[in-house]
Coordinates of C-alpha atoms (C1' of nucleotides) in Angstrom, one line a residue:
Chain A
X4 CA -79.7 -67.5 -219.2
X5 CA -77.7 -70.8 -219.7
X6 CA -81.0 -72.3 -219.5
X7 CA -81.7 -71.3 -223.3
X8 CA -81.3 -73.5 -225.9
X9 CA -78.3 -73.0 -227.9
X10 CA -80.2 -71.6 -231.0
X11 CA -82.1 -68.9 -228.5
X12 CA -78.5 -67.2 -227.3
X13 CA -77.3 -67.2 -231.1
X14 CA -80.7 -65.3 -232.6
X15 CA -80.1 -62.8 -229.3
X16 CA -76.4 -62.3 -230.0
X17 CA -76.7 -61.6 -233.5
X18 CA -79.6 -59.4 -233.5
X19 CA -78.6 -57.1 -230.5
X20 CA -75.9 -55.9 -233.1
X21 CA -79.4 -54.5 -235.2
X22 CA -81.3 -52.9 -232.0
X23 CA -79.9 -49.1 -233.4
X24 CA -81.7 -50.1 -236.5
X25 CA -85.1 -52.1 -235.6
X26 CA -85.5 -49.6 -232.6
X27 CA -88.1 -51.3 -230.2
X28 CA -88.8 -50.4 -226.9
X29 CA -87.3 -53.1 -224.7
X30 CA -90.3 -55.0 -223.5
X31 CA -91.2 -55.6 -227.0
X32 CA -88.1 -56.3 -228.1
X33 CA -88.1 -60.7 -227.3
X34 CA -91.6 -60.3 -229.4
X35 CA -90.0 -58.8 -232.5
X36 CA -87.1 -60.8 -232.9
X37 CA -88.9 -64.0 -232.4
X38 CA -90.3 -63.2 -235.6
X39 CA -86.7 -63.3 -237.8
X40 CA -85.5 -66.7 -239.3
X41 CA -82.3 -67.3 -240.0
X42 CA -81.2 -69.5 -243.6
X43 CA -77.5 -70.1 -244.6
X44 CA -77.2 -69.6 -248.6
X45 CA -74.6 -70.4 -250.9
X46 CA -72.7 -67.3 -252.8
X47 CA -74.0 -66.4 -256.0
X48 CA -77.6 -67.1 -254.7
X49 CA -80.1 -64.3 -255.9
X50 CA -82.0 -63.1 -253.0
X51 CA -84.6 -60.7 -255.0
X52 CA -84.4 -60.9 -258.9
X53 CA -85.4 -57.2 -260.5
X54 CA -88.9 -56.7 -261.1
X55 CA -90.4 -58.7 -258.3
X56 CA -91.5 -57.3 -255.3
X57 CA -89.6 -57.5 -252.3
X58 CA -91.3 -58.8 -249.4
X59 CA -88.2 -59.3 -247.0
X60 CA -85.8 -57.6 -245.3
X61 CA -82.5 -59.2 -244.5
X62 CA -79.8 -58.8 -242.1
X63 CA -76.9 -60.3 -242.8
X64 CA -74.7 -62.2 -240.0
X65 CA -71.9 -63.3 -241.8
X66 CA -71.0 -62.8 -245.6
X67 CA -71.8 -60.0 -248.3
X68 CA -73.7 -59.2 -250.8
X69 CA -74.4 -57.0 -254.0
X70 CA -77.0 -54.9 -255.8
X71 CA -77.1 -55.0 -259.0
X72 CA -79.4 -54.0 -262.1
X73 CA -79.1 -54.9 -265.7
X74 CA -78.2 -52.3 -268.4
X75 CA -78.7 -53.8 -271.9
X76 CA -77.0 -57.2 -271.3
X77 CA -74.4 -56.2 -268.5
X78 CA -74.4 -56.4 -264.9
X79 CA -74.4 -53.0 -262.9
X80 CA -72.8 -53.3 -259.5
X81 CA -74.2 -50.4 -257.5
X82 CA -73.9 -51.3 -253.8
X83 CA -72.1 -53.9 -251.6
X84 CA -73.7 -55.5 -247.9
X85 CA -71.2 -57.0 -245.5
X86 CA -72.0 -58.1 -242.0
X87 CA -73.8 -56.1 -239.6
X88 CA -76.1 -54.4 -242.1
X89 CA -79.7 -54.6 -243.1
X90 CA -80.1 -55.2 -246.6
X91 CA -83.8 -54.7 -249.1
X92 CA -84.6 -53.1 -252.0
X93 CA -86.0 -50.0 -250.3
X94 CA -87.8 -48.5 -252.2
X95 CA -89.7 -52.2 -253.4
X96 CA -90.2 -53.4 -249.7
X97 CA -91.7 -50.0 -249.1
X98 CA -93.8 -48.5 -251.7
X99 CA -94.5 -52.4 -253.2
X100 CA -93.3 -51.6 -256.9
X101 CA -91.3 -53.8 -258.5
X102 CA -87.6 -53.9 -257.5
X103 CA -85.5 -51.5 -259.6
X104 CA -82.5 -54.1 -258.4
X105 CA -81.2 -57.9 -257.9
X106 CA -80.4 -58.6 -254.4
X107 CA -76.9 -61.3 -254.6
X108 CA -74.8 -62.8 -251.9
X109 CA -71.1 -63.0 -253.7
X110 CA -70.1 -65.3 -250.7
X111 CA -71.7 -68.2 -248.7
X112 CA -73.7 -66.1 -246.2
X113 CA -75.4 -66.5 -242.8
X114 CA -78.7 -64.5 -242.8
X115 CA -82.0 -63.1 -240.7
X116 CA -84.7 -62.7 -242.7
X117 CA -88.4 -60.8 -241.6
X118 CA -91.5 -60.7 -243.6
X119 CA -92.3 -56.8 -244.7
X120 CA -95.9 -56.9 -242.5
X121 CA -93.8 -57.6 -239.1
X122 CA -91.7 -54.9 -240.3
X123 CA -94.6 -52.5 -240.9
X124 CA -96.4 -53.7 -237.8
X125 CA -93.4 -52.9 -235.7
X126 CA -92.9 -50.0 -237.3
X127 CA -96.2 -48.5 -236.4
X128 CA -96.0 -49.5 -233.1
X129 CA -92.5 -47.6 -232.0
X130 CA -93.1 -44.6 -234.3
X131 CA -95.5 -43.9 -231.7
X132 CA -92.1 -43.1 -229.3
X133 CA -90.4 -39.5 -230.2
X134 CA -86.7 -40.9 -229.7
X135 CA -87.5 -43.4 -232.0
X136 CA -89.0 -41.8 -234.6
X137 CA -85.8 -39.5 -234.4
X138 CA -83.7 -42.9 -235.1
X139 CA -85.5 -43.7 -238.0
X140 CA -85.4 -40.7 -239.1
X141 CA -82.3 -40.3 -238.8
X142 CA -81.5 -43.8 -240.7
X143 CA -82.8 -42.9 -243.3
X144 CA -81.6 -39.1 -243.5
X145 CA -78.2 -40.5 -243.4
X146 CA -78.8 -43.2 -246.3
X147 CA -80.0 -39.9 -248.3
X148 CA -76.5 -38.6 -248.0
X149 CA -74.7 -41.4 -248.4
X150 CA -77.0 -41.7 -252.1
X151 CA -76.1 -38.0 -251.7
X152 CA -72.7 -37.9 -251.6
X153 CA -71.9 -41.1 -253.5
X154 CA -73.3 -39.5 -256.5
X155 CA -70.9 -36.4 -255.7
X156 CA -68.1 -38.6 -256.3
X157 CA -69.1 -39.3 -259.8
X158 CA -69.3 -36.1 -260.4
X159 CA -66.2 -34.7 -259.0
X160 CA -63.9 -37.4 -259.2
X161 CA -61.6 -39.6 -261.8
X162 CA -62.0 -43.2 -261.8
X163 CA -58.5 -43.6 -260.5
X164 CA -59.6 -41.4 -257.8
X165 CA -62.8 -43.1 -256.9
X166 CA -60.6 -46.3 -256.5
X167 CA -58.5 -44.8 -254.5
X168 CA -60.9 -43.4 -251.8
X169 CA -62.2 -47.0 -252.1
X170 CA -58.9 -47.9 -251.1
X171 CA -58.6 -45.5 -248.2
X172 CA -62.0 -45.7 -247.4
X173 CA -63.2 -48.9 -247.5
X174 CA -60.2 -51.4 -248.0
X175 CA -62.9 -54.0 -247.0
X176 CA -64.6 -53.7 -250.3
X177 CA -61.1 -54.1 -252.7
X178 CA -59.9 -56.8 -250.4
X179 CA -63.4 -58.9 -250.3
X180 CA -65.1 -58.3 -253.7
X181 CA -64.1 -59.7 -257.2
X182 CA -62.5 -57.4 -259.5
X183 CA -65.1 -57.0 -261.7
X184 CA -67.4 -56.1 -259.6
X185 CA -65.6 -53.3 -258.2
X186 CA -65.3 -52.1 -261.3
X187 CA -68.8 -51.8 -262.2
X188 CA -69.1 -50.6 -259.2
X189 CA -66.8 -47.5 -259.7
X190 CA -68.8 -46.9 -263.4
X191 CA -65.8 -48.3 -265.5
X192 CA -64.7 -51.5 -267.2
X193 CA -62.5 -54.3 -266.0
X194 CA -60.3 -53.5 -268.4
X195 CA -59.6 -50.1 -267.3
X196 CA -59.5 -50.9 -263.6
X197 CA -56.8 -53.2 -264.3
X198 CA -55.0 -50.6 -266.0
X199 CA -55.5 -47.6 -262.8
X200 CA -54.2 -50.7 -260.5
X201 CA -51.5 -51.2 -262.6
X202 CA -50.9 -47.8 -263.0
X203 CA -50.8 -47.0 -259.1
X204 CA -48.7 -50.2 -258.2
X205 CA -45.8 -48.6 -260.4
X206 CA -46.1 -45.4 -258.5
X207 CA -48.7 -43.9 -259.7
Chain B
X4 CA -111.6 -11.6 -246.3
X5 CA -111.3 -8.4 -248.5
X6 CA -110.9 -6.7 -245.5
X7 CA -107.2 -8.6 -245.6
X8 CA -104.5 -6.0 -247.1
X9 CA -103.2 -7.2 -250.4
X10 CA -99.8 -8.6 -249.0
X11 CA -101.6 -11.3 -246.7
X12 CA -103.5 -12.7 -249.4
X13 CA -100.8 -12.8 -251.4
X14 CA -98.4 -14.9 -248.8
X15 CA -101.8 -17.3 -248.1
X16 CA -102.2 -18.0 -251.3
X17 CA -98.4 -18.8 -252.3
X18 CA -98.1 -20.9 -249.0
X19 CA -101.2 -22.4 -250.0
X20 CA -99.2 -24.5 -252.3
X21 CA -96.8 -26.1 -249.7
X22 CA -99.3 -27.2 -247.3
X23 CA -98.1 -30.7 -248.6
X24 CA -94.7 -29.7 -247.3
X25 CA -94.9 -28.1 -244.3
X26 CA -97.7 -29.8 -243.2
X27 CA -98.9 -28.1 -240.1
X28 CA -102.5 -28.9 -238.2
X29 CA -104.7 -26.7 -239.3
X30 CA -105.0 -24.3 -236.6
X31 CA -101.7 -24.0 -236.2
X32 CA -101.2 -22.9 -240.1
X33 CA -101.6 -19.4 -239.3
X34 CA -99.0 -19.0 -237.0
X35 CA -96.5 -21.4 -238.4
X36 CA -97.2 -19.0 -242.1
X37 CA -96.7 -15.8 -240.5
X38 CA -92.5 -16.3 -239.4
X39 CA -92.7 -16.2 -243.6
X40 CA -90.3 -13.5 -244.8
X41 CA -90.7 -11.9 -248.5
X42 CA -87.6 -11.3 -250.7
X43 CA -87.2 -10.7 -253.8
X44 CA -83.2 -10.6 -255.3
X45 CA -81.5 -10.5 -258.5
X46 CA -80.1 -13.3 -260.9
X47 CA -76.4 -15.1 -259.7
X48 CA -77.5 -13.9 -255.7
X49 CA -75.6 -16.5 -253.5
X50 CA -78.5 -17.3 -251.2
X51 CA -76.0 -19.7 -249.2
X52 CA -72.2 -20.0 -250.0
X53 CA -70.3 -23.3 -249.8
X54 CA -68.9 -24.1 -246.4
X55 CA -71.2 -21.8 -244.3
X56 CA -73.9 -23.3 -242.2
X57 CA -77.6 -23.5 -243.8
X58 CA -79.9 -21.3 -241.0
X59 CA -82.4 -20.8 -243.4
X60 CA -85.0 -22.4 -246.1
X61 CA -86.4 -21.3 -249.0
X62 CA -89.8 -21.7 -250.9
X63 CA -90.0 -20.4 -254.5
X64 CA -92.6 -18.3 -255.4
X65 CA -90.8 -16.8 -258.7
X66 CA -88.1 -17.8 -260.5
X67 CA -85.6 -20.6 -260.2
X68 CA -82.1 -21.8 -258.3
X69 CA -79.2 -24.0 -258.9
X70 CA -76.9 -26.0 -256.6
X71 CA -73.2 -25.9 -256.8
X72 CA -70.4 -27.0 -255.5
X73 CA -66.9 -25.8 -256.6
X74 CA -64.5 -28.9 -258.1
X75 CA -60.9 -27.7 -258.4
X76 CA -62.1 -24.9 -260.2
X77 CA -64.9 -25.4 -261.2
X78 CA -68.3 -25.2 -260.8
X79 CA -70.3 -28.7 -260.8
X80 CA -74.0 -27.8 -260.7
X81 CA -75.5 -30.5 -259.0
X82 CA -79.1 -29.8 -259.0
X83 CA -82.3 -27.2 -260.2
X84 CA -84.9 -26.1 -258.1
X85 CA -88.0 -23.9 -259.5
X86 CA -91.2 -22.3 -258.6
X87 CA -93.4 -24.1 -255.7
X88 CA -90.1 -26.1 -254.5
X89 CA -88.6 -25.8 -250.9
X90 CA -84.5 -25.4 -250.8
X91 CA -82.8 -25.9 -248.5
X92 CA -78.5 -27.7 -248.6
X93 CA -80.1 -30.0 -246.4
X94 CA -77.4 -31.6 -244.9
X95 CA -76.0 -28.3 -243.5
X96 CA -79.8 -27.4 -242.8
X97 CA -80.0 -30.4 -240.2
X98 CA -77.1 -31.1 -238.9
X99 CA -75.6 -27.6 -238.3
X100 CA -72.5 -28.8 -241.0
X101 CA -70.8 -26.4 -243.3
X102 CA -72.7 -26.5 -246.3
X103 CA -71.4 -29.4 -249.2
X104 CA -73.0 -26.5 -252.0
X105 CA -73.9 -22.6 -253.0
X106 CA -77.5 -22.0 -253.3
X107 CA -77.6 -19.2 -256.0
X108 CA -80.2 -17.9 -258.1
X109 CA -80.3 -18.1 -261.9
X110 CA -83.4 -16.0 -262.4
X111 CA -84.4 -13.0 -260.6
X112 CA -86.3 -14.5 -257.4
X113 CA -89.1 -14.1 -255.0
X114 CA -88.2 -16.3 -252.0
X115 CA -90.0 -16.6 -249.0
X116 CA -87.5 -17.8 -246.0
X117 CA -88.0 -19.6 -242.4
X118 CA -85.8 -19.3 -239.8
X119 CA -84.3 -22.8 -239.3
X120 CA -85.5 -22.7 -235.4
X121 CA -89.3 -21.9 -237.0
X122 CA -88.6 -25.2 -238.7
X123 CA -87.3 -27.1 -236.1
X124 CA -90.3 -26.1 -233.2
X125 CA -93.0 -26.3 -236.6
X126 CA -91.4 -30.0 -236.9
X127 CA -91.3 -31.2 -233.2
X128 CA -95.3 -30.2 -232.6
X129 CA -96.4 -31.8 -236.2
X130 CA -94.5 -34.6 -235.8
X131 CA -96.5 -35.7 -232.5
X132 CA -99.4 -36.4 -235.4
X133 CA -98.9 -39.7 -237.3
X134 CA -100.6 -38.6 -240.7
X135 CA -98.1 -35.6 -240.4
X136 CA -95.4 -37.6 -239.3
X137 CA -95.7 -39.8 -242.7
X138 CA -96.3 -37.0 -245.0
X139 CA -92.7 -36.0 -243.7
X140 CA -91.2 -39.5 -243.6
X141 CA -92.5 -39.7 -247.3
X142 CA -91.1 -36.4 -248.8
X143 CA -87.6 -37.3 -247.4
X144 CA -88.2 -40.8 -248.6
X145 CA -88.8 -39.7 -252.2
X146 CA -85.7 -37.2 -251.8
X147 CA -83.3 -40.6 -251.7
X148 CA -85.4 -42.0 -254.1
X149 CA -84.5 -39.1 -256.3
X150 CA -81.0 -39.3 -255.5
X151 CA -80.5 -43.0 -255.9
X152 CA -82.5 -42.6 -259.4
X153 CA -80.2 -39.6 -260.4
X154 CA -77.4 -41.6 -259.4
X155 CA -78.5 -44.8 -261.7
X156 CA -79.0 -42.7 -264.8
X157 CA -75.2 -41.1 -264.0
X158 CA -74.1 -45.3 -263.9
X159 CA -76.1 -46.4 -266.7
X160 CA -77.3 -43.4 -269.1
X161 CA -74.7 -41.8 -271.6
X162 CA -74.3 -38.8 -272.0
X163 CA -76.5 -38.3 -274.8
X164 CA -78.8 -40.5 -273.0
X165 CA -79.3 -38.2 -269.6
X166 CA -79.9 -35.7 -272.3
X167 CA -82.3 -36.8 -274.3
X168 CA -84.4 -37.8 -271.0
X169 CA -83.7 -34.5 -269.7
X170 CA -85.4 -33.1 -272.8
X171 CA -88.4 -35.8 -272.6
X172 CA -88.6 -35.5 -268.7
X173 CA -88.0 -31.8 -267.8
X174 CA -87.8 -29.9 -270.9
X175 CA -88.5 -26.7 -268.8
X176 CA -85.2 -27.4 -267.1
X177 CA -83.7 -27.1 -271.3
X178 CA -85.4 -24.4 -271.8
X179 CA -85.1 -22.4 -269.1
X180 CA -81.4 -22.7 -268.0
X181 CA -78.2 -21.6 -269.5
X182 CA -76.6 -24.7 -271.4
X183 CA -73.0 -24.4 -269.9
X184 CA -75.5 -25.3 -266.5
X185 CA -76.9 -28.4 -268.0
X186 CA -73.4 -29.6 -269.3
X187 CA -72.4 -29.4 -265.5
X188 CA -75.5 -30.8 -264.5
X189 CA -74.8 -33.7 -267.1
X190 CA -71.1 -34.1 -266.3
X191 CA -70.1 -33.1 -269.0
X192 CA -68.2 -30.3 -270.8
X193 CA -70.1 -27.2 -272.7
X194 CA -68.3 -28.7 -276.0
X195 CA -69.3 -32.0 -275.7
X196 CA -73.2 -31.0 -274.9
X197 CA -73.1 -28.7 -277.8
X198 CA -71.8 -31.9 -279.4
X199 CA -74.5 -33.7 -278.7
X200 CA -77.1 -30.9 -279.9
X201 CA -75.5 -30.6 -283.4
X202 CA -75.7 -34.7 -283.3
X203 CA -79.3 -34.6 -282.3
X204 CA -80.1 -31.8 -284.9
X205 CA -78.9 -33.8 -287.9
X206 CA -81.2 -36.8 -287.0
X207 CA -79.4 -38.8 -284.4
Chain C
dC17 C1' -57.4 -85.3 -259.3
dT18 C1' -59.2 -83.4 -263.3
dT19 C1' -61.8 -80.3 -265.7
dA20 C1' -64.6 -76.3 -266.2
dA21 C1' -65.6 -71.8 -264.7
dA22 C1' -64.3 -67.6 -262.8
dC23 C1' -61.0 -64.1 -262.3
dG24 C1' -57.5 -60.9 -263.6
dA25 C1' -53.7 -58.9 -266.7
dT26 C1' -52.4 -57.0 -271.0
dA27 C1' -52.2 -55.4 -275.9
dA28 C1' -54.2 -53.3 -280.0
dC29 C1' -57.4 -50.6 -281.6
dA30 C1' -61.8 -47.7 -281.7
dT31 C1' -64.7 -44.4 -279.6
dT32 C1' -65.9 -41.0 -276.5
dT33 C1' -65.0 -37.0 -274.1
dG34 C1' -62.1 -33.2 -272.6
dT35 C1' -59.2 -29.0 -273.6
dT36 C1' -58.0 -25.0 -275.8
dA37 C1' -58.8 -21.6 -278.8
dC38 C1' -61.5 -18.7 -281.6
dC39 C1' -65.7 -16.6 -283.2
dA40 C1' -70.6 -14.9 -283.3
dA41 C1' -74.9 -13.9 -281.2
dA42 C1' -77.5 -12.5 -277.4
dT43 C1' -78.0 -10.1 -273.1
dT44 C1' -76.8 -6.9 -269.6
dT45 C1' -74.8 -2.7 -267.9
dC46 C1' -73.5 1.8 -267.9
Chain D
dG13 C1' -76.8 2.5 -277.9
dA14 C1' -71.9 1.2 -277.1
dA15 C1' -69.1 -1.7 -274.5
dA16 C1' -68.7 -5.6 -271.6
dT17 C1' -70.3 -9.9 -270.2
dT18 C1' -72.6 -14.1 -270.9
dT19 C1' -73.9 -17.6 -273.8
dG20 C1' -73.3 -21.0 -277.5
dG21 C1' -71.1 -23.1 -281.6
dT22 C1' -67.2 -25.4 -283.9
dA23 C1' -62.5 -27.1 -285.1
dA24 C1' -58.2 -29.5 -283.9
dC25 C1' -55.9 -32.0 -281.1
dA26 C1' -55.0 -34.7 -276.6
dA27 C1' -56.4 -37.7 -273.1
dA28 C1' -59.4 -41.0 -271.1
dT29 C1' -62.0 -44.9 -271.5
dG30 C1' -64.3 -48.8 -273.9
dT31 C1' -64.0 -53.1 -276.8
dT32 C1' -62.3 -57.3 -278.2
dA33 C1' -59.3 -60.8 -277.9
dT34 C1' -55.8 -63.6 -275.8
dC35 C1' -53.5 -65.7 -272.1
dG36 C1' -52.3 -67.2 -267.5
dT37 C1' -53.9 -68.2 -262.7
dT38 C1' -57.0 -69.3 -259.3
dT39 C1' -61.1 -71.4 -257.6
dA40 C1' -65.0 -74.4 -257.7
dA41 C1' -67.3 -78.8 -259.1
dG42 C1' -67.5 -83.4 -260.3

DNA sequence: CTTAAACGATAACATTTGTTACCAAATTTC
DNA sequence: GAAATTTGGTAACAAATGTTATCGTTTAAG
């Protein structure tokens, strides 16, 4: 164990946080991983640019990112990555269409990248396992709600109260990502956003 | 073959049509079909009220559905479902969770229903086949599709926008459904929809 | 350290959208 | 087929939100 290089104990660190989302039976596990590189990228650094095809998937070790599309000229903000998390364009690393989205770090981030055939390679192999299958099914079941639910809260709620369950719900997001962002994020301008923070710092 | 009374052919040749979504190995088809039930219920028929658990899904053979969910007063319908579509509130459905939605007819309907445990025994057996196992990965993959695109055209469509493309896309769903539906649908009010007709009417 | 770029607040004004209310047509129910 | 319910249109006004422009402040780049 102390025997491995430096670089070896990082990779293994990092990507045991992942094993819940690359599920691979244990003795496969040191060939899998081997296959990730890791690249250090400054913020503002466009990982997939709309319209291309996404051939990698990312996980991201330290830092965040965004994905965004354009809509006639401006920037739509539609989800953020933070550490921990696997980040592609889905349905472009899947189905090979060109990406509906931009892929952007906002900060200097840390990341492991894997090309989309070890992905589908691996893939085959551990679908093969009931209890995986179940996880990946499950994965992507939940994401399906979470697309789900997030579109409920368009629907049902005010701008000033999407902010504020952003607030109570992920104070991560407010604290980390620029204003405007957010507020594309939460479907309204920067104006207005400053206007419901204003409006909430003077007691609502 | 004609030997078959007339209700057998009649629930082969609906079921016929979800093959691609229930898809079973063919010798198994005929058992898996027969836990089938036949209903047939008026227009505004809760099938599944919001906050009970889902035991039950649903396949259209006539007539068509809405999804709802109740917003401080009022109703947000969230989605349509028509003839040759399964329904199910899936979340509840799978996780045993009180339902996020009302199922309710809009039409008068003839449903056939499984038993959620028919569903989950059909699913463990198919899901032991890979081709099966994809088919089933797929049609929940092209559910968050949908929802993600749904979502999009919420962020980056206006109003008149998501209704013009509802009119190009699914101009059944116009035609068929009450418009105070659609304006939910379209998160918007009845006025403002009506609105947008009379501005559509007088060219643009 | 200096300058440029990014970020955020605010005001004034325009536009969109919601609300309420009222009416008419279509549909369902008895 | 008469009455009740559902559905859809419109007007008047109110509230929400967008747009543009301006001005500090912070952050990044040289």
């Amino acid at each position: 164990m102390s025997a491995k290089p430096a670089f070896s104990v990082s990779l293994s660190t990092i990507l045991e946080k992942f094993r819940d989302k690359f599920p691979v039976p244990p003795e496969k596990w040191e060939g899998y991983t081997s296959r990730f590189k890791r690249i250090q990228v400054p913020a503002k650094t466009i990982l997939l640019r709309e319209g291309e095809i996404s051939k990698k998937a990312y996980l991201i070790e330290k830092g965040c990112l965004r994905v965004w599309f354009d809509n006639k000229g401006d920037e739509v903000t539609f989800q953020f990555f933070f550490e921990n998390s696997t980040v592609s364009s889905i349905e472009s690393f899947k189905k090979g269409t060109p990406s509906l989205f931009s892929l952007e770090t906002i900060e200097p981030c840390t990341l492991w990248w894997i090309d989309k055939t070890d992905v589908d390679s691996m893939l085959e192999e551990v679908s093969e396992i009931a209890s995986m299958r179940n996880q990946i099914m499950n994965t992507l079941f939940e994401r399906t709600l979470h697309y789900m639910k997030h579109f409920l809260s368009f629907v049902r709620d005010t701008p000033q109260e999407r902010y504020e369950n952003l607030l109570n719900q992920q104070p991560y997001i407010v604290q980390r990502i620029p204003q405007h962002y957010i507020a594309s994020y939460l479907g309204i301008s920067r104006v207005h956003l400053s206007r419901i923070k204003n409006k909430l710092a003077r007691g609502k």
